[in-house]
Each structure stands twice: as structure tokens, then as C-alpha cells.
Coordinates of C-alpha atoms in Angstrom, one line a residue:
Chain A
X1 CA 34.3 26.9 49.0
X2 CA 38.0 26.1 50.0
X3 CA 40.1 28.8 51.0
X4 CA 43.2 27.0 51.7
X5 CA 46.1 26.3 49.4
X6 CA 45.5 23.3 46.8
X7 CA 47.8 20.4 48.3
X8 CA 47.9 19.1 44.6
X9 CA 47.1 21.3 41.6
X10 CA 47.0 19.9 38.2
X11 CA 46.7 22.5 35.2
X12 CA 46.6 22.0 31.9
X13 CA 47.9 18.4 32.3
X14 CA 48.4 17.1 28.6
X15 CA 50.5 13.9 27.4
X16 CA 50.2 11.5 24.5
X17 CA 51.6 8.1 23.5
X18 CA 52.1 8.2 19.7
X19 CA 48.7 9.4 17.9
X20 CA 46.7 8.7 21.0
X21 CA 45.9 11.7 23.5
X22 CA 45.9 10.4 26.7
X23 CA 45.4 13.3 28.5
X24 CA 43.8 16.7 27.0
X25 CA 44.4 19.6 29.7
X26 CA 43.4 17.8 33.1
X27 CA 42.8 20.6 35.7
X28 CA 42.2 19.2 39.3
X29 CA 42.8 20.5 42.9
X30 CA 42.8 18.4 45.6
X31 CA 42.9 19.7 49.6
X32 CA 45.4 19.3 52.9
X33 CA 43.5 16.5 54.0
X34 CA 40.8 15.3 51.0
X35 CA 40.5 12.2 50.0
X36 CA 40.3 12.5 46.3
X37 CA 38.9 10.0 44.3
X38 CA 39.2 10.0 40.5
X39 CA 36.6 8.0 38.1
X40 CA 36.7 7.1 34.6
X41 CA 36.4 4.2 32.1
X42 CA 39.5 1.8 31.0
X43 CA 42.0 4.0 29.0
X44 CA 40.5 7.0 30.4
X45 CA 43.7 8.8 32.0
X46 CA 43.2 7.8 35.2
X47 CA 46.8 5.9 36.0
X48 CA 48.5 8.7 33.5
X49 CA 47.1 11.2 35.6
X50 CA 48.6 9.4 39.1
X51 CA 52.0 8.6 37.2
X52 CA 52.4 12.1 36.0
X53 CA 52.3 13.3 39.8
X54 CA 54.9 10.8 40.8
X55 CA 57.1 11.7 38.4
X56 CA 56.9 8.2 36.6
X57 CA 55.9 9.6 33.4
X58 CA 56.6 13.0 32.0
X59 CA 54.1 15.2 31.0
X60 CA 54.6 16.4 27.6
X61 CA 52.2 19.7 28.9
X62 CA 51.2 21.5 32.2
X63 CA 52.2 22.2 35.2
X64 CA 51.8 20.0 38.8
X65 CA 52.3 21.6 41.7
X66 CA 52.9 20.2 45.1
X67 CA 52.1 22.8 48.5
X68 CA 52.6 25.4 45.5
X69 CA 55.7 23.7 44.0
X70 CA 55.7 23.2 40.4
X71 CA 56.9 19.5 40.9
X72 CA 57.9 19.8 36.8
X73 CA 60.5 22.2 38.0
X74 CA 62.7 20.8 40.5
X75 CA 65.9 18.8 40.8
X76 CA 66.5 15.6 41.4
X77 CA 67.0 16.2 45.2
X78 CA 63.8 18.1 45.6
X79 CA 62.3 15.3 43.5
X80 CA 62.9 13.0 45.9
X81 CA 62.4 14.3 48.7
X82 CA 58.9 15.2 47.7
X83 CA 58.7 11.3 47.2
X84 CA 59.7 10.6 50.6
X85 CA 56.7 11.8 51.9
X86 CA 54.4 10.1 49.2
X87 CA 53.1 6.5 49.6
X88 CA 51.8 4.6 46.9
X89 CA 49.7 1.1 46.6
X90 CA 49.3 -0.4 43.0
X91 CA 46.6 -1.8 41.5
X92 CA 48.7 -5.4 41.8
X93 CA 50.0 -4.5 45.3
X94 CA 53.3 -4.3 43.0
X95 CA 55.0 -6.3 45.9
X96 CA 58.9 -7.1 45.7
X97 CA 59.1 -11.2 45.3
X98 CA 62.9 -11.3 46.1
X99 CA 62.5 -10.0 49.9
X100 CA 60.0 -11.0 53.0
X101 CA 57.1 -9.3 53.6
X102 CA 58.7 -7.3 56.4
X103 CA 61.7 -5.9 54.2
X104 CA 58.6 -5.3 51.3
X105 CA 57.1 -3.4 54.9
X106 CA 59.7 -1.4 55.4
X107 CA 61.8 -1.0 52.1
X108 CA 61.6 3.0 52.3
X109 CA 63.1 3.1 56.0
X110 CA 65.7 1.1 55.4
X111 CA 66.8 2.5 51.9
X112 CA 66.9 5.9 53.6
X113 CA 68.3 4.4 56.7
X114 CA 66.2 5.8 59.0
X115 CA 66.1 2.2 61.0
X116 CA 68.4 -0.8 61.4
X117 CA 67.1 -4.6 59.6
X118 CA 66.5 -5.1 63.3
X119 CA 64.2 -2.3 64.4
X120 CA 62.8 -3.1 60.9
X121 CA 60.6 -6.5 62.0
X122 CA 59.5 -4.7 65.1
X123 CA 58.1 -1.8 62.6
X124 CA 56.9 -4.1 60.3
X125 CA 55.4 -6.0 62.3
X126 CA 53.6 -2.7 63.4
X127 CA 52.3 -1.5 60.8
X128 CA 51.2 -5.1 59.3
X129 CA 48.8 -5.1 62.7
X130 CA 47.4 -1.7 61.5
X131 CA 46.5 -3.2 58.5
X132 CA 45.2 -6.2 60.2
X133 CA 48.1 -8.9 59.6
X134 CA 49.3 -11.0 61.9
X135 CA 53.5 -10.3 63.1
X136 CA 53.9 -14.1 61.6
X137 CA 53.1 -12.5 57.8
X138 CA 56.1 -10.7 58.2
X139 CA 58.7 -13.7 57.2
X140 CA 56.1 -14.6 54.7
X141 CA 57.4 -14.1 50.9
X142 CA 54.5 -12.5 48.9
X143 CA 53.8 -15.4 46.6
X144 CA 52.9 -17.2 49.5
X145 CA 49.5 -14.2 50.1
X146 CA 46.6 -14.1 48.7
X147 CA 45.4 -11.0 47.1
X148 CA 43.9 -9.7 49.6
X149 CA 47.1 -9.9 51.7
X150 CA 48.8 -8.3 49.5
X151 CA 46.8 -5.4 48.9
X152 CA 47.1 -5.1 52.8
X153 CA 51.3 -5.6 53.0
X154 CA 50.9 -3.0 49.8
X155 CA 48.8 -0.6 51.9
X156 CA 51.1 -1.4 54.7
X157 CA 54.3 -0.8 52.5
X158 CA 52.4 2.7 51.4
X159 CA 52.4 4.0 55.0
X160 CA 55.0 2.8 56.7
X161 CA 57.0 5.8 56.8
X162 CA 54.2 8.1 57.8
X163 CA 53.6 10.1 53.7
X164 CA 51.4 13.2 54.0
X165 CA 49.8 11.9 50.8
X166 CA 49.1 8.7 49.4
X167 CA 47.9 7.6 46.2
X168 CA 46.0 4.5 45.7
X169 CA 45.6 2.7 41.8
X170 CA 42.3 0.4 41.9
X171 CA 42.3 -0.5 45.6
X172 CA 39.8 -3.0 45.8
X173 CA 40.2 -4.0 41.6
X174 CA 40.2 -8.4 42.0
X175 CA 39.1 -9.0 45.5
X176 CA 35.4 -10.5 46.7
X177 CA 33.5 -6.9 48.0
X178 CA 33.9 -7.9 51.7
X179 CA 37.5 -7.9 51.1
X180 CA 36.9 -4.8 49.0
X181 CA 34.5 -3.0 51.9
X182 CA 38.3 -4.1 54.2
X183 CA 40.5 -2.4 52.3
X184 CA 38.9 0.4 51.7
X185 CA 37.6 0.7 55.4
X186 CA 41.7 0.0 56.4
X187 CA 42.0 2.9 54.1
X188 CA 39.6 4.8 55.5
X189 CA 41.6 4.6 58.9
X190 CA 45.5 4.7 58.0
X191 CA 44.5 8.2 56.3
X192 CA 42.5 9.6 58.7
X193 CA 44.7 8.6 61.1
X194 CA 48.1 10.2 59.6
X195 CA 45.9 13.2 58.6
X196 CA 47.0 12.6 54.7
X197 CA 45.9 14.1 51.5
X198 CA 44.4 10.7 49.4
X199 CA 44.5 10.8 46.1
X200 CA 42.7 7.3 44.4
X201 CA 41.6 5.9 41.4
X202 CA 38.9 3.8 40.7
X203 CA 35.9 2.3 38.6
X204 CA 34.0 0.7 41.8
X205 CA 31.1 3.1 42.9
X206 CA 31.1 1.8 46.1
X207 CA 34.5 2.0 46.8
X208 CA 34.4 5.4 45.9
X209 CA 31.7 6.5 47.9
X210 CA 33.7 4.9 50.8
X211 CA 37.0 6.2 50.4
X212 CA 36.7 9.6 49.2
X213 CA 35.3 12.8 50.2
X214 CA 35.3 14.5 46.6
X215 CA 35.2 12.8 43.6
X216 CA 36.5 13.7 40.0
X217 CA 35.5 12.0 36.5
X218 CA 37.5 12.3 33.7
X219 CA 36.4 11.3 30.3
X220 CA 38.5 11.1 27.4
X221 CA 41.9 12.7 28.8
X222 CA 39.8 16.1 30.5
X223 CA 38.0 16.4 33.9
X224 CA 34.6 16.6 33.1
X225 CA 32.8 17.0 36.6
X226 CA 34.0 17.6 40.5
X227 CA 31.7 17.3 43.3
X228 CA 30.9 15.5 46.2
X229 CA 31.5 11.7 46.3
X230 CA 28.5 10.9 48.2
X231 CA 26.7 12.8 45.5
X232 CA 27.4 10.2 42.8
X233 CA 24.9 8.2 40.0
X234 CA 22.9 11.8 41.3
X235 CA 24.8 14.2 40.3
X236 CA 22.9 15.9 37.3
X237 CA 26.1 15.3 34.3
X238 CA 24.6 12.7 32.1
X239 CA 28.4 11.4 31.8
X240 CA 28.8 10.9 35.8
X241 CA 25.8 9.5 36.5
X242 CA 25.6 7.3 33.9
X243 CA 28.9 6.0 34.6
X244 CA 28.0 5.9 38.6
X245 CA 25.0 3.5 37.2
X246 CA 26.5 1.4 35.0
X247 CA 24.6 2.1 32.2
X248 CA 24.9 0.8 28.6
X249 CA 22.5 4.2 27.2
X250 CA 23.8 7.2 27.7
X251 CA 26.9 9.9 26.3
X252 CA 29.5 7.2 26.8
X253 CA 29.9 5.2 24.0
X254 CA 31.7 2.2 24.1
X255 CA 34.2 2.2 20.9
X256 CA 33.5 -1.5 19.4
X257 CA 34.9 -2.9 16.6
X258 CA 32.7 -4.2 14.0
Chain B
X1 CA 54.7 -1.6 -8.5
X2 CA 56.8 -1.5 -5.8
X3 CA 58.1 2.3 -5.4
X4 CA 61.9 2.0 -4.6
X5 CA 61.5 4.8 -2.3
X6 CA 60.0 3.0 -0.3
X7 CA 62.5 0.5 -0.1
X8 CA 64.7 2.8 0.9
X9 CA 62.7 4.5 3.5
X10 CA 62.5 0.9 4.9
X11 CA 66.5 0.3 5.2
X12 CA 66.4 4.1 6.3
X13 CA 63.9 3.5 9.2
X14 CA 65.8 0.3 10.1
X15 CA 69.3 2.3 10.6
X16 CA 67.6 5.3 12.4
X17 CA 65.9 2.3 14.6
X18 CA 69.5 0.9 15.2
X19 CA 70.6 4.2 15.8
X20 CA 68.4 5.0 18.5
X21 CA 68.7 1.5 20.3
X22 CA 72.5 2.1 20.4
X23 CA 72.5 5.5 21.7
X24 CA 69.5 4.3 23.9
X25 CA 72.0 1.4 25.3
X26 CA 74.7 3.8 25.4
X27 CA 72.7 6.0 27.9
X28 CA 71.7 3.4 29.9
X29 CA 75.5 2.0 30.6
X30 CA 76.5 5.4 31.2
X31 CA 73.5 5.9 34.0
X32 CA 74.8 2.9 35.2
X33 CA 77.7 3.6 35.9
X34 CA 77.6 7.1 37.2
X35 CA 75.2 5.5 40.3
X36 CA 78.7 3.4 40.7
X37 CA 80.2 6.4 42.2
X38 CA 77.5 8.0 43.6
X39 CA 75.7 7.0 47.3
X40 CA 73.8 5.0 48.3
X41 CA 75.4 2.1 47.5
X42 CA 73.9 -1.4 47.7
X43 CA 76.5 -3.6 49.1
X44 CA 73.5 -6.7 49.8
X45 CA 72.2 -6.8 46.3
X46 CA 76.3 -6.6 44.9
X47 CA 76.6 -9.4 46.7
X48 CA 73.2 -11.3 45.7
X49 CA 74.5 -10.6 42.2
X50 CA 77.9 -11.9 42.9
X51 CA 77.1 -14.7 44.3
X52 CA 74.3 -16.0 41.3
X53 CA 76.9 -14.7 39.1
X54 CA 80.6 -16.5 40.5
X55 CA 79.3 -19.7 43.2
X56 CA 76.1 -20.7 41.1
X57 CA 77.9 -20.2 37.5
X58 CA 80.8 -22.5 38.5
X59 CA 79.6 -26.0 38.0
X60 CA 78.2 -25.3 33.8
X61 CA 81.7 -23.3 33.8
X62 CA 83.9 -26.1 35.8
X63 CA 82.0 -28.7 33.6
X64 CA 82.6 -27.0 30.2
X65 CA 86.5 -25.9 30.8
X66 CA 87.4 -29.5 32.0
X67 CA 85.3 -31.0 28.8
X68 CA 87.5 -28.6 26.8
X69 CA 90.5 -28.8 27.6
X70 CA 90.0 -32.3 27.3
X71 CA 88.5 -32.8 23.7
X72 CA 92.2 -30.0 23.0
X73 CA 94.5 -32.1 23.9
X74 CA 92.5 -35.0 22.2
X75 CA 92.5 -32.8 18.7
X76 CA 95.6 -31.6 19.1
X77 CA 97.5 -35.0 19.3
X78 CA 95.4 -36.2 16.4
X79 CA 96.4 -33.5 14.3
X80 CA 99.8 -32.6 15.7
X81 CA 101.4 -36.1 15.2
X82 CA 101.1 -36.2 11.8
X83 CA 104.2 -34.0 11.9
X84 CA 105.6 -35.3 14.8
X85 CA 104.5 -32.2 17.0
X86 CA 103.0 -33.9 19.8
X87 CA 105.4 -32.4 22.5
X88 CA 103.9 -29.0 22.0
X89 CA 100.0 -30.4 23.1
X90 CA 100.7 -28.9 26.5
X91 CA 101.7 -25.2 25.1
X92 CA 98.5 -25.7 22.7
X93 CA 96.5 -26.6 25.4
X94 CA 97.7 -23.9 27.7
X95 CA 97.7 -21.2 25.2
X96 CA 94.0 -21.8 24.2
X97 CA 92.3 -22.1 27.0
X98 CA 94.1 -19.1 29.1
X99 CA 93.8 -16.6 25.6
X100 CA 90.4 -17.7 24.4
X101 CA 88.4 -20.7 25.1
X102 CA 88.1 -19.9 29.1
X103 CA 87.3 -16.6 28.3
X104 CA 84.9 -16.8 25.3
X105 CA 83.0 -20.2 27.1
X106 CA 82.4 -19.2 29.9
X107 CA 81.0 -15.6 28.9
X108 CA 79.0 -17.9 26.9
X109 CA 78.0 -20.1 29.4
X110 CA 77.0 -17.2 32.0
X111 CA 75.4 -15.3 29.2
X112 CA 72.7 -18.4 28.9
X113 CA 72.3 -18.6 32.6
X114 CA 73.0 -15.3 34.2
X115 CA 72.0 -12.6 30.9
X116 CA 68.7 -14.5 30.7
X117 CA 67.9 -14.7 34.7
X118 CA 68.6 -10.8 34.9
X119 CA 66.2 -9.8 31.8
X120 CA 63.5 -12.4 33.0
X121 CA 63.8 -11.1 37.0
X122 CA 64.0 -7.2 35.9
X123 CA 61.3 -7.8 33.0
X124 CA 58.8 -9.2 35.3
X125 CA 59.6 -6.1 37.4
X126 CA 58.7 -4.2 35.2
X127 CA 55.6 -5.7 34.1
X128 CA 54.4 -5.8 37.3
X129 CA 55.0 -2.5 38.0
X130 CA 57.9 -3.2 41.0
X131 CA 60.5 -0.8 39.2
X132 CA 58.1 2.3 39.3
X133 CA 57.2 0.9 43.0
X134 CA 61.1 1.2 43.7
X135 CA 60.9 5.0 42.4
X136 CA 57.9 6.1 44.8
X137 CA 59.7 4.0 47.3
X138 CA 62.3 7.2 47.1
X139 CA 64.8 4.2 45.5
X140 CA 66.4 4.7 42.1
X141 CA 66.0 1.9 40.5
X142 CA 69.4 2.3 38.1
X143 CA 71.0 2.4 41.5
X144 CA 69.6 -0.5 43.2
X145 CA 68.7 -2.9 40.2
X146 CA 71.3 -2.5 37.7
X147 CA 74.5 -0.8 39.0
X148 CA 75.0 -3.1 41.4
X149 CA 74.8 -6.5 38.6
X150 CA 76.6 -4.1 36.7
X151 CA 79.8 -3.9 39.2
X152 CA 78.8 -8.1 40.0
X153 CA 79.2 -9.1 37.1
X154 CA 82.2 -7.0 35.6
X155 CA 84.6 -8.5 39.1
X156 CA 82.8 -12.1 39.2
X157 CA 83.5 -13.2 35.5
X158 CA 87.6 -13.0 35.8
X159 CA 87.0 -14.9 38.8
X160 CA 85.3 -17.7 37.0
X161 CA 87.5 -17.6 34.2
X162 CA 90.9 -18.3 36.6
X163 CA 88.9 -21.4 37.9
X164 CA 88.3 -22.6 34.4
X165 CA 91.9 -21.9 32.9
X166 CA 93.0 -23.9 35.6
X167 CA 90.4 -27.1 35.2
X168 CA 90.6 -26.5 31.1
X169 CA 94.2 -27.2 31.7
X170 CA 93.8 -30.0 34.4
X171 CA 91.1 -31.4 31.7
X172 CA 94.0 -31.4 29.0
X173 CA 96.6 -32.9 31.2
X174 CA 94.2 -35.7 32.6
X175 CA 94.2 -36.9 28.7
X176 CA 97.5 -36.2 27.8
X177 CA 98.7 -38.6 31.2
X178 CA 96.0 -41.2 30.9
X179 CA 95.8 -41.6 27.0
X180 CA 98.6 -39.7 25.3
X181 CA 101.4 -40.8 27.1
X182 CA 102.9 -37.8 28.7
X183 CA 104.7 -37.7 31.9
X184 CA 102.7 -35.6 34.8
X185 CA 105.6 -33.4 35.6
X186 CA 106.6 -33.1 32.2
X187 CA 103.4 -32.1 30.9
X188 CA 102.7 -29.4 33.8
X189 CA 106.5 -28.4 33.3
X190 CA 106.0 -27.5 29.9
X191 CA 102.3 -25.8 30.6
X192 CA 104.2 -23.9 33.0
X193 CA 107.7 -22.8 31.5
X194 CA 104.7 -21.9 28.1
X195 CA 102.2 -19.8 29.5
X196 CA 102.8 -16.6 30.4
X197 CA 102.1 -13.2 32.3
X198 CA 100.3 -11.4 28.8
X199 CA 97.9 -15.1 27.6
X200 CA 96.4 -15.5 31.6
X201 CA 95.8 -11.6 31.9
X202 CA 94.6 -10.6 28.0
X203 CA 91.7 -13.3 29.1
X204 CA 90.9 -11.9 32.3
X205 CA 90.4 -8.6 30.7
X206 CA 88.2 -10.5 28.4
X207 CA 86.4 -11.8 31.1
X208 CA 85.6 -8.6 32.8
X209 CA 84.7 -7.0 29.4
X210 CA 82.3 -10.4 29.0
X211 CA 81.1 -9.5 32.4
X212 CA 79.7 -6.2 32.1
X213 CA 78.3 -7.0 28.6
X214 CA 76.0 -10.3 29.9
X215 CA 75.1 -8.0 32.6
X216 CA 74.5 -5.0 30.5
X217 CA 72.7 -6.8 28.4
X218 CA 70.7 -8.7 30.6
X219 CA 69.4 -5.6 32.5
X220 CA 68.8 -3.5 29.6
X221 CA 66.6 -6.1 28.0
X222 CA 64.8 -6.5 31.0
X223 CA 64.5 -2.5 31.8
X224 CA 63.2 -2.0 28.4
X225 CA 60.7 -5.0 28.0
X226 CA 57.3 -4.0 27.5
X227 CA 53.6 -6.0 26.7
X228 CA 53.4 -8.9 30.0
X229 CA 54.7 -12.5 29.9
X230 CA 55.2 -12.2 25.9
X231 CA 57.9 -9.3 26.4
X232 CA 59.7 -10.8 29.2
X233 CA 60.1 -14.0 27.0
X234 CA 61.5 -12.0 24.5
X235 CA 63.4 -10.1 26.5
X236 CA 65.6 -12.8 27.6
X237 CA 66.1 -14.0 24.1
X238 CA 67.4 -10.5 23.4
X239 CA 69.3 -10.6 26.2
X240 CA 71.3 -14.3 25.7
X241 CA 71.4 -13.4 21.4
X242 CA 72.6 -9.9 22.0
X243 CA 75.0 -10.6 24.7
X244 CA 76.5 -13.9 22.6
X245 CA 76.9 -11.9 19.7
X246 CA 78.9 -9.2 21.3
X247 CA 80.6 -11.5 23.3
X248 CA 82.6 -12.8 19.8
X249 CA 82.6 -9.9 18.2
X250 CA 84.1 -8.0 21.7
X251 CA 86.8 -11.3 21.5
X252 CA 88.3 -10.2 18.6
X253 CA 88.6 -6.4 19.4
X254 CA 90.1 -7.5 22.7
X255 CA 92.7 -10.1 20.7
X256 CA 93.5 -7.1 18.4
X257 CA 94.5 -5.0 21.4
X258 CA 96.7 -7.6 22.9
X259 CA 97.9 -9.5 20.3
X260 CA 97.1 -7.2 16.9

């Protein structure tokens, strides 16, 4: 049992689009230093659920709370300064086309001036190496990578200014699994190594197993089990482990059309 | 039977629907401009925006002011000298293109190219999720994306329109030495002693209103656009309709305060 202060603690987390509820009351802490990974179908919540934290869509119920901030309660400034020590890597690497891979690298620093364009090649070309990219990718443009590179410059872009915690939307969603097992083991190390909270979802059992330390499912907008990532497809909830197996029978029911 | 309450619950729901996308626009132009005066600033992408707006808009603008001015004097002689008018082509000419054509073309022209490059560029941003990677990025995208266009295209379009009031008149006086018969210094002495101070600065007013609306317009549609490559496609129409419309309709309000 933890006895440390949540780093993120979701209550009662409840938005809608139109008819559809999205989220029903999500509930979820997540430790200094876990890495968190949360599972679910298509349509599930999951991405609500991240954007919610971020502030990139409003909640229409709950609270979030942030080293026991209610992040739904501050300002603007305090708003962005908890962003400031967030990363973030989309699903689609979400890379800026207009700009070289070293200003994509380094947009945060530079936007918040903490270093000049010039110090910024030398730092991007540091953190592309920690993610396994050559300097040269640096003057790159992103349309020239492949999707592998440019879940790396987005996992690059994610901790370049050092966040305490860092989300990540379907890290290994559209690569080959031995660019998947890279990611997620590149993952694995830029976390460990800035001693971040990690906060990721997914639908790739084995990604899961390998990024996260504790895993959450939620099924249709609520968290319906918490445990153990290493723990999943035998977990004992019919809805976990049938989703860990990817199996047709079972409590989930795929809604088809007839 | 058709139930005419339902009719008009149908023209209600369409003037609520306008309602809200006006107030909705409203908002977004006021954002806008607040992160105008507000740090940071973002001198780099002003001067991106300046520079697709003023150097890469002046050849369709150079090329449509010259072809104007040109086909004015033409119509103007044709039409003039059948009451023996012909000597005021010059004040015609001058008068047309300073007060209206040069403004209302080349909004038009830089609405096509520059309203439907901003909602295409922003809409795939936002498909692709780049504007909510600018907000975790601790960036605001109003800030970065669209106040700086904003500010672009509001200085760059008077610009452009002093360069084509000056070829739309060259273009007249090329025909009316070459084909009509006028005198080079007595054409450009009349253009001169004609125009003055109120017709050259009524259209640069025009052109800065024209400015921010293309921009406006060209963000907003591409802030708002929604659904993948299908909503960016139609985000750029709405962006080159909407912006041509209010460009004409603008015209006249502008005319009215000037000249009204």
C-alpha cells in the first residue's frame, strides 16, 4: 500500500460530447515515480482521460489534482507552469512540419527562452542521441522520417526540458514490434532516468507490460480494475483479462451494426 | 403534412446557429488580439506571415492591377468619347483604382492565395493534433499561430495595395500613350493634379480592414475545422467564400464612411 501523496489524482472525472458519455466518474491515482499505464478499447476514454489532465479539454465533472493541486482550479499562470514540467508524445508524434527536427527538439526551451537558437542544436542534438538519433537528423524536416523517427524526435521533443511527468498516447500504435519493443525500451530509460511520473495509454499488451509498473482499464468511461501490469491477461476481472487476451468471448461486447 | 412549426423551428435553429458562429468568431478576434499586446511575442512567425503575405502575393497582385488598369482606360475611352470626355480617362483611371479596384482586387486576390493557405496549414494542425502539441509545449497557440497572421496581414495588405495603385495606374497610362493617344506627361499630369490625399488613403484603410478579415478568416476556419482531410478541404472553402464575401460587403461600409 502507498503511503505517499498521489502525484496525479483523478475523482469523479465525468465529460460528455453530445448524448454520448465519454467519461462516467473515472477515479485513478498514479505515484511520484509510477509508470502508469491505462487500457481500454477504441472509444473507451482513454485520450479524454489524458486530455482532461493537460487541460486540452474541460471536464464537465470532477476534480484533478496535481501534487495535491486541484489543476481545475487555477489560473492561467499556474496552468502553465504546471505544463512546463509536463511532456507529452502523441499517438502521431504530432510533429511541427514548418520547423527542423532540432527546433521540433527544442520548441519548449526556446519558447520559454531558457536557451539561445544556437545552444539549441547542441541540445538537440543531445537529446536526439538519447533517443538513439543521429546529430545529422537534427536539420532533417519531419516529412523526410519515418515513423519510427518520429516517434523518437516526439519522445525526444517530450523530454527535452527535463518534465517530472510525461504522458504518452499509443507509443508504439503503427510501427513493426521491434520498433515497438525500441520505443518503449527508449521509454523505459528517458523515465527512469529523469525519475518521472509516466502516465501512458495503450491497447498493445506487450507494450504495457514493458512500460508500466501499474496498470488501469477503463471500460465504458469508469476504471474498472487497478493492479499490477505484469499481472495482466491473469488478473481474475473477466473484463481485464479478456481484453489482455484478445478474446472475441467474454463481457466485452463489441457494438456491431446489423 | 408538414407541421409549420417545424418550419419554423428550422429557420429558428439556423439563426441561433448563425448566432453562435458570429459570437463564436467574435471571441476568437478578440483573443486574438488581446495576445497582440500581451508577451511573448513572435517576431519570426510575424515575419513568416509577412513575408507569404506582401513578397509572395505581389506577382497575382502586380499582374491583376496592371491588367486593370489597363482594360479602365480601354472602357473608359470607349464609353467616354461618345460624349467627347476622353480627357478625363486619366482622373477615371486614377480614381478607380486608388478608391476601389486596388483595394477590393487585391483583398480578393490574397483572399484566394493567403485565406486558403492559412485555413489549410492551421486545419492540418489541428487534425494532426500540432495545436494541442503547442499547448503542452507551454505555447498558446492564439499567440503563436494566429495573432501574429493576425498583425501580418492587417500591415502587409496596404503595402500591397500602394504597389498595385501604382502599376493599375502605370497599366492605364501604358494604353492611354500607346493606343489612346495621350501625351505621357500630360496623362501623368492630370493623374496627378486628380488624385488626392482622401481616394489613396480611404483604400489603404480598406486594405488593412481586407487584411485582417482574409487573415481572420483564414485562421478561424482552420482553428475550428474538425473530421481529417475532408474538414480541412472545407475549411479553406470557408475561408476564401467567407473572406470574399465580407471583403464586398466591408467595401461598401468602408465607402460609406469616407465618401457617404
Amino acid at each position: 500500500m502507498h503511503t505517499t501523496n498521489p502525484k496525479i489524482r483523478l475523482r469523479g472525472l465525468t465529460k460528455r460530447f453530445g448524448d454520448k458519455l465519454v467519461l462516467d466518474g473515472v477515479d485513478l491515482d498514479v505515484q511520484p515515480g509510477q509508470g502508469m499505464v491505462i487500457l481500454g478499447g477504441s472509444g473507451s476514454g482513454k485520450s479524454v482521460t489524458i486530455k482532461c489532465i493537460l487541460g486540452l479539454i474541460q471536464p464537465d465533472a470532477g476534480t484533478i489534482e496535481i501534487d495535491g493541486r486541484n489543476v481545475l482550479a487555477m489560473g492561467r499562470r499556474d496552468r502553465e507552469a504546471l505544463l512546463d514540467r509536463t511532456g507529452m508524445l502523441f499517438q502521431n508524434a504530432a510533429l511541427f512540419d514548418s520547423l527542423p527536427v532540432w527546433e521540433n527538439v527544442c520548441f519548449k526551451l526556446l519558447a520559454q527562452k531558457r536557451i539561445t537558437r544556437a545552444q539549441a542544436r547542441d541540445k538537440a542534438a543531445e537529446v536526439l542521441a538519447q533517443v538513439g538519433l543521429a546529430a545529422s537528423v537534427g536539420d532533417l524536416s519531419p516529412n523526410e522520417l519515418s515513423g519510427g523517427m518520429q516517434k523518437r524526435v516526439g519522445l525526444a521533443r517530450a523530454i527535452a526540458a527535463e518534465p517530472d511527468i510525461i504522458f504518452f498516447d499509443e507509443p508504439t500504435t503503427g510501427l513493426d514490434p521491434i520498433m515497438g519493443a525500441v520505443i518503449d525500451g527508449l521509454i523505459v530509460d528517458v523515465v527512469e532516468r529523469l525519475g518521472a511520473t509516466a502516465v501512458s495509454i495503450t491497447h498493445d499488451m506487450a507494450s504495457a507490460r514493458r512500460i508500466g509498473t501499474k496498470a488501469a482499464m477503463i471500460h465504458k468511461g469508469r476504471i474498472v480494475w487497478t493492479g499490477a501490469a505484469s499481472a495482466l491477461g491473469e488478473t481474475g476481472n473477466p473484463l481485464v483479462d479478456q481484453f489482455a487476451r484478445g478474446e472475441r468471448e467474454g463481457p466485452i461486447q463489441m457494438e456491431l451494426r446489423k | 403534412m408538414l407541421n409549420p412549426l417545424s418550419f419554423l423551428a428550422l429557420i429558428g435553429g439556423a439563426a441561433l446557429a448563425a448566432c453562435r458562429q458570429v459570437g463564436a468568431l467574435t471571441l476568437f478576434a478578440a483573443e486574438a488580439l488581446s495576445h497582440l499586446l500581451r508577451p511573448p511575442f513572435y517576431p519570426r512567425m510575424f515575419a513568416r506571415a509577412f513575408v507569404e503575405i506582401a513578397y509572395f502575393s505581389l506577382p497575382v497582385v502586380a499582374l491583376t492591377a496592371v491588367f486593370t488598369g489597363m482594360v479602365l482606360a480601354l472602357q473608359s475611352y470607349s464609353g467616354f468619347s461618345r460624349f467627347g470626355a476622353e480627357s478625363a480617362i486619366a482622373n477615371v483611371v486614377v480614381l478607380s483604382i486608388t478608391r476601389e479596384l486596388g483595394p477590393v482586387l487585391a483583398g480578393l486576390m490574397v483572399a484566394g492565395r493567403i485565406g486558403a493557405a492559412f485555413a489549410a496549414e492551421i486545419g492540418t494542425m489541428r487534425v494532426t493534433d500540432q495545436i494541442d502539441a503547442l499547448t503542452t509545449l507551454s505555447t498558446n497557440p492564439m499567440k503563436y499561430l494566429v495573432a501574429p497572421r493576425l498583425a501580418a496581414g492587417t500591415l502587409a495588405m496596404p503595402l500591397l495595395v500602394v504597389v498595385a495603385d501604382i502599376l493599375g495606374v502605370m497599366g492605364g497610362w501604358l494604353i492611354g500613350t500607346t493606343q489612346l493617344g495621350f501625351s505621357s506627361a500630360s496623362y501623368l499630369t492630370n493623374t496627378i493634379n486628380f488624385v488626392q490625399f482622401e481616394d489613396v488613403f480611404s483604400g489603404l484603410v480598406k486594405a488593412a480592414v481586407f487584411g485582417f478579415v482574409i487573415t481572420l478568416m483564414g485562421c478561424w476556419s482552420g482553428y475550428t475545422s474538425r473530421g481529417g482531410a475532408q474538414g480541412v478541404g472545407a475549411a479553406t472553402t470557408m475561408a476564401v467564400v467567407s473572406s470574399s464575401i465580407l471583403i464586398l460587403a466591408l467595401d461598401y461600409v468602408v465607402t460609406a464612411m469616407f465618401f457617404g
